[in-house]
Tab-separated table of C-alpha atoms in Angstrom:
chain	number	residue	atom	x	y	z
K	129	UNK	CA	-35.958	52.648	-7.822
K	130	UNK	CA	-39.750	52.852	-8.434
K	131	UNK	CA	-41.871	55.224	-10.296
K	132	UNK	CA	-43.758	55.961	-6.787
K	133	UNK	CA	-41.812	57.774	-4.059
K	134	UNK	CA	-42.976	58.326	-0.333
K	135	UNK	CA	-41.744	59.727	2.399
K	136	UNK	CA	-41.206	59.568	5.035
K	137	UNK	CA	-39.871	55.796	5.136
K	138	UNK	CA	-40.887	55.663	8.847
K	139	UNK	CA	-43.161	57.651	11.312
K	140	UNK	CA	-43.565	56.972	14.778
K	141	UNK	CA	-46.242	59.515	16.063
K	142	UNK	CA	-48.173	60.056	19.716
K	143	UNK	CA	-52.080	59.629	19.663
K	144	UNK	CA	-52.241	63.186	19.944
K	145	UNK	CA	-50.016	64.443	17.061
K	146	UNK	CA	-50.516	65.416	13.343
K	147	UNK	CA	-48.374	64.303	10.513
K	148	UNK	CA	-48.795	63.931	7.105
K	149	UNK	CA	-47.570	60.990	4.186
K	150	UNK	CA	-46.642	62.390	1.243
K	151	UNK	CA	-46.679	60.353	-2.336
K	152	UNK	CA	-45.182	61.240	-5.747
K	153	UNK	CA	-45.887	59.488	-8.643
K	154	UNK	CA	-43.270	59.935	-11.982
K	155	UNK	CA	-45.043	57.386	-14.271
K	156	UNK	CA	-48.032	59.462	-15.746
K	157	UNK	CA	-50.388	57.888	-14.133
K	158	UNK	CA	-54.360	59.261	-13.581
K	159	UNK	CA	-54.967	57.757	-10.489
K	160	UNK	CA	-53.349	57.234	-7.039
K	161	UNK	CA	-54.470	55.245	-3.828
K	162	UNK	CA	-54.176	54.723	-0.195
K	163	UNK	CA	-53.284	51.428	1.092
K	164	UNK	CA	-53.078	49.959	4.719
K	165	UNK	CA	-51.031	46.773	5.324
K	166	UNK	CA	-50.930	45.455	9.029
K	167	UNK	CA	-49.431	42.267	9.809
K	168	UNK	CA	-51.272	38.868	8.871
K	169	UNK	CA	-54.450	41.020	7.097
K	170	UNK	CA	-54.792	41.512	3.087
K	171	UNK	CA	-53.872	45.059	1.633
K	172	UNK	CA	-57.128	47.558	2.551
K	173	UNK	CA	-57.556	49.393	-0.136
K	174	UNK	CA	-57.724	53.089	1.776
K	175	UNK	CA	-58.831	55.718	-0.963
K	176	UNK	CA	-59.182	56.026	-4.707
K	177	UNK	CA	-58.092	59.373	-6.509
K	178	UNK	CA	-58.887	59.536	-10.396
K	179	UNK	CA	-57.277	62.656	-11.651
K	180	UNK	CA	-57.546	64.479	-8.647
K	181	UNK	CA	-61.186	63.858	-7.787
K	182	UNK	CA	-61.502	60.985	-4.623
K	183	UNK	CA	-63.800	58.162	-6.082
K	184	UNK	CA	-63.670	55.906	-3.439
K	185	UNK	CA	-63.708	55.824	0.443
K	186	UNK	CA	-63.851	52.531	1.535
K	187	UNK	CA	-65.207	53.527	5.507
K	188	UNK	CA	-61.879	54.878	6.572
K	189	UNK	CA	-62.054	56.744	10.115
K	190	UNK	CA	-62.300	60.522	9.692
K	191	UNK	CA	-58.794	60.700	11.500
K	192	UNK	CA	-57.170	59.846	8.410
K	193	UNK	CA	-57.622	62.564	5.690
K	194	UNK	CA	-56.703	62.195	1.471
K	195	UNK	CA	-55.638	65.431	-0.018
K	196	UNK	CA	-54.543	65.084	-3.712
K	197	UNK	CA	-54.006	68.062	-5.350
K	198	UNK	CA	-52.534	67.262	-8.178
K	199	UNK	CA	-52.622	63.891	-10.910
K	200	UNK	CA	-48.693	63.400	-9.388
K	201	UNK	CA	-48.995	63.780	-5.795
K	202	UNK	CA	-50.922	62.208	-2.813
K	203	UNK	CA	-51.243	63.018	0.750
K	204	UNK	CA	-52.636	61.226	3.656
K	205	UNK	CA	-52.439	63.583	6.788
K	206	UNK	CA	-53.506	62.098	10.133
K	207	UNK	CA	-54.417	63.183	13.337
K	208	UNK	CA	-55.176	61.799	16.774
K	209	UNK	CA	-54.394	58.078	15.468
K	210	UNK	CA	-55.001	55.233	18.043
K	211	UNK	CA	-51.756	52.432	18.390
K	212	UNK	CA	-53.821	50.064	16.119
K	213	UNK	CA	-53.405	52.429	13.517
K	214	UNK	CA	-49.712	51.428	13.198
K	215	UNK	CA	-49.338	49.755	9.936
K	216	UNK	CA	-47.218	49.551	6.348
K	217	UNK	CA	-49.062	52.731	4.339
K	218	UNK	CA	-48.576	52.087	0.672
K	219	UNK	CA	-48.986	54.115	-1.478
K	220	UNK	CA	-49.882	53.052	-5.691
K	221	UNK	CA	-50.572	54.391	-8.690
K	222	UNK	CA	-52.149	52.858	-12.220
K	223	UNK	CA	-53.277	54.277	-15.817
K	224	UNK	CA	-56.365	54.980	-14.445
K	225	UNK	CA	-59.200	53.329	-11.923
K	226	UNK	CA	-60.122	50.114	-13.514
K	227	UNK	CA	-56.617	49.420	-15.112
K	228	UNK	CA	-55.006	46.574	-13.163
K	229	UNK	CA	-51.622	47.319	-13.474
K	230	UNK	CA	-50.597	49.172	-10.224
K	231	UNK	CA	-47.546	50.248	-8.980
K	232	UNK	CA	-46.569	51.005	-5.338
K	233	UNK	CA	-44.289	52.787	-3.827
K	234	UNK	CA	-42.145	51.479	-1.245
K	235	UNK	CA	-44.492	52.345	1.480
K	236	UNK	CA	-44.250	54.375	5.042
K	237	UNK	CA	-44.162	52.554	8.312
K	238	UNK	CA	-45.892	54.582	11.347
K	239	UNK	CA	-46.138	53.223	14.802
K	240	UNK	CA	-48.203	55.096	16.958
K	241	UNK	CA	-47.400	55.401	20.760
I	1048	UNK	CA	-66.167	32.606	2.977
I	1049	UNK	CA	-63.251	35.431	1.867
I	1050	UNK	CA	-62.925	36.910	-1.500
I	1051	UNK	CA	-59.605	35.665	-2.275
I	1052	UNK	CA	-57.752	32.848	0.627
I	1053	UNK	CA	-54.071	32.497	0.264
I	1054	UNK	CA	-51.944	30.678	2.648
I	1055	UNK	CA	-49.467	32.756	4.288
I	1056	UNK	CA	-47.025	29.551	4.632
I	1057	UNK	CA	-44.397	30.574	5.849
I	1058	UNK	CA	-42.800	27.887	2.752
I	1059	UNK	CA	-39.439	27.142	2.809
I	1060	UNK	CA	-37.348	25.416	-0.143
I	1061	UNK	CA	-33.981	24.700	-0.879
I	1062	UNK	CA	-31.907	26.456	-3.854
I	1063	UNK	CA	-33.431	25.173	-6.963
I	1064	UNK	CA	-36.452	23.467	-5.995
I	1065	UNK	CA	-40.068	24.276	-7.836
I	1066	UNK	CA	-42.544	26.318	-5.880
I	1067	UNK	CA	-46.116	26.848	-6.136
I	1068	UNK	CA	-48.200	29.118	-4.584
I	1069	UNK	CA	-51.769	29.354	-4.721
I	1070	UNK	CA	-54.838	31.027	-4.571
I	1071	UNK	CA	-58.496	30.657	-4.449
I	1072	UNK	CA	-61.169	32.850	-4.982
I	1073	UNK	CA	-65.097	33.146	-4.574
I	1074	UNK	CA	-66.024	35.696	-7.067
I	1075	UNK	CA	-66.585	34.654	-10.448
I	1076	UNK	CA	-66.365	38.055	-11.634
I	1077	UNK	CA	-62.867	38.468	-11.228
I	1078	UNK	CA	-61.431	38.798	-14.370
I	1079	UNK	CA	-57.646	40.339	-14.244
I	1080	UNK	CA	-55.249	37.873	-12.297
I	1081	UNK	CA	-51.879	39.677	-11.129
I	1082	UNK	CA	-48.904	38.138	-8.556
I	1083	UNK	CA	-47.192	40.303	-6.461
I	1084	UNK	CA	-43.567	39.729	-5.098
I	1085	UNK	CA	-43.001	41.938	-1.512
I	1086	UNK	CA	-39.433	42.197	-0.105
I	1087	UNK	CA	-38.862	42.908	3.359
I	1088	UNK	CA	-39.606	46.476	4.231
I	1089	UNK	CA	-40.622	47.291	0.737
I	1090	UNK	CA	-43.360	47.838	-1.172
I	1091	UNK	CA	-45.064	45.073	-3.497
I	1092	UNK	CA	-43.812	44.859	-6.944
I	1093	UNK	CA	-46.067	43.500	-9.336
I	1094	UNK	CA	-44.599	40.259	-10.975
I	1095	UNK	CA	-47.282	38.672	-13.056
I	1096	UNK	CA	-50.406	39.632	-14.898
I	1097	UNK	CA	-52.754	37.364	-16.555
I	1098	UNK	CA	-55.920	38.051	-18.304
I	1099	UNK	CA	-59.129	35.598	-17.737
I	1100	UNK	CA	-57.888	31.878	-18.165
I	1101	UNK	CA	-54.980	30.109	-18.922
I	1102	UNK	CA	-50.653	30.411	-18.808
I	1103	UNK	CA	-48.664	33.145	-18.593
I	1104	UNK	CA	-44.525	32.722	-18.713
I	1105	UNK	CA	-41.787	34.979	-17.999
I	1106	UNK	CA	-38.789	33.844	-17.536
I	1107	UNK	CA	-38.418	31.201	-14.296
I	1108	UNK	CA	-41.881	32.219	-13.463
I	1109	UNK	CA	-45.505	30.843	-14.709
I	1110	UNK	CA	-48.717	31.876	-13.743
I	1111	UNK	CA	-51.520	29.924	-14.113
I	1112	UNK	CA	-55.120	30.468	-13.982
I	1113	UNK	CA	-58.301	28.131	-13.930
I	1114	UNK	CA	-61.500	30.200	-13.605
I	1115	UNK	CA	-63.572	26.856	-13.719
I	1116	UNK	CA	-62.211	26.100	-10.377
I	1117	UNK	CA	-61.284	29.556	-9.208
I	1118	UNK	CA	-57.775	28.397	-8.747
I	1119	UNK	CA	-54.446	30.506	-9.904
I	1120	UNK	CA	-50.644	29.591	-9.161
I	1121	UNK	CA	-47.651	31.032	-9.588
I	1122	UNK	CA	-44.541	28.150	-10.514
I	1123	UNK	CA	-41.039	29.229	-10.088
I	1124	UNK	CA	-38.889	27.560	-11.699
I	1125	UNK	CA	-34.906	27.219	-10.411
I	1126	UNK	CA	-36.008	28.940	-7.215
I	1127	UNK	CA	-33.046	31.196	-6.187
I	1128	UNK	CA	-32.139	32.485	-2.531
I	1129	UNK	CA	-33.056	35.631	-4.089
I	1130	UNK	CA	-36.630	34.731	-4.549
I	1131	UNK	CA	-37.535	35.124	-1.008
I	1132	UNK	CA	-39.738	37.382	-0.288
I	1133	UNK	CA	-43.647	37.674	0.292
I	1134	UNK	CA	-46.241	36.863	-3.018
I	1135	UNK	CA	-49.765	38.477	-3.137
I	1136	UNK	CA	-52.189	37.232	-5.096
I	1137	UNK	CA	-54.532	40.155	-6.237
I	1138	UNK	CA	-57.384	40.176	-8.608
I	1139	UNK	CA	-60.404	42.104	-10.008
I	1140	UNK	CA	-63.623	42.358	-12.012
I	1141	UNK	CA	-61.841	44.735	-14.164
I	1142	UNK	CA	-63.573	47.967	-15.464
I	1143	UNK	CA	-64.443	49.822	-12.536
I	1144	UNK	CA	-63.716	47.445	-10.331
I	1145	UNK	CA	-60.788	47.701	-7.234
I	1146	UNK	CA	-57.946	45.120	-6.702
I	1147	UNK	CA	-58.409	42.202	-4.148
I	1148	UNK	CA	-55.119	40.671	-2.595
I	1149	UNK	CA	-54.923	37.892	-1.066
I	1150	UNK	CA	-53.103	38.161	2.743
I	1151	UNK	CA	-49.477	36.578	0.799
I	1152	UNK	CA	-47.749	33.958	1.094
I	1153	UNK	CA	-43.751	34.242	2.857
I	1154	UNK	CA	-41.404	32.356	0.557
I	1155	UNK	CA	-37.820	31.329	2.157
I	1156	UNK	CA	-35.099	29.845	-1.063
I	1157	UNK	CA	-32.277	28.471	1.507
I	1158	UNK	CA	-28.770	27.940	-0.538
């Protein structure tokens, strides 16, 4: 069992639907982040959160939205996703942005129809 | 040229065998080293983590880095059917500065 929870486990969603991911972290940690995984492609580092305030957006589409509104929880809602959106979303936490050690939790698939 | 190339195999071993995986990087900034292991349908679990050059051992695992050539490996020793899985590399510049992983390599231990 990891430090970093997420649910849900799996999503499937239409294009024109709204759901949110939802990420807890039990380890203490200051910061939290958004990653994508698709098949065959490097983790893409999403978003950055360092005690609650985003400090990185690394050109994400505007359908995707971070909420973190506290040092132990993460969000990611989305709306009106397109089927290439379908992907792993991971989320991970660390000390604090800069320390290397992350942890992830054990990630949400969504497939969008 | 990408910031970190790994191959994505897939490599397949028998029970017991030695594997290396690899990595190779362009940035000569990149300062923290770190191996990932990834199960199927979970998320990555970090494995190794090695500071600037040299060895790192844990157990049946060793992870090497070579910043003069930009070159890092992770040995397993013994491999073990259990070992299969997917292994990122990632690495940074430190400080500041945001993880880079490598697109994994898929590992298959047969007994």
């Amino acid at each position: 069992e990891t430090g970093v929870t997420q649910t849900p486990r799996h999503l499937v969603m239409g294009m024109t639907n709204k759901k949110s991911l939802k990420c807890e972290q039990h380890l203490g940690h200051n910061a939290m982040y958004w990653y994508k995984q698709s098949a065959k492609k490097p983790l893409e580092l999403m978003f950055v959160y360092s005690l609650e305030e985003r400090v990185e957006n690394n050109s994400v589409p505007s359908r995707f939205s971070p909420e973190c509104p506290n040092s132990s929880h993460l969000f990611l809602h989305l709306h009106t996703l397109q089927p290439e959106d379908s992907a792993l979303y991971l989320c991970a936490s660390s000390q604090g942005v800069g320390v290397q050690m992350a942890f992830f939790g054990q990630g949400t698939r969504l497939t969008v129809v | 040229q990408k910031e970190v190339e790994q191959d994505p195999g897939p490599l397949s071993v028998p029970e017991g065998a030695i594997v290396s995986l690899n990595c190779t990087y362009s940035n000569s900034a990149f300062q923290y080293f770190m191996w990932y292991r990834q199960y199927s349908r979970k998320g990555p679990e970090l494995l190794m983590y090695t500071y600037s050059s040299g060895n790192k051992e844990d157990g049946r695992f060793t992870a090497q880095v070579d910043k003069s050539s930009k070159y890092i490996s992770l040995f397993i020793r013994d491999s073990q059917p259990s070992d299969s899985a997917t292994y990122l590399c990632a690495m940074s510049r430190g400080s500041q500065g945001n993880l880079i992983f490598g697109k994994g390599t898929k590992l298959s231990v047969k007994p």
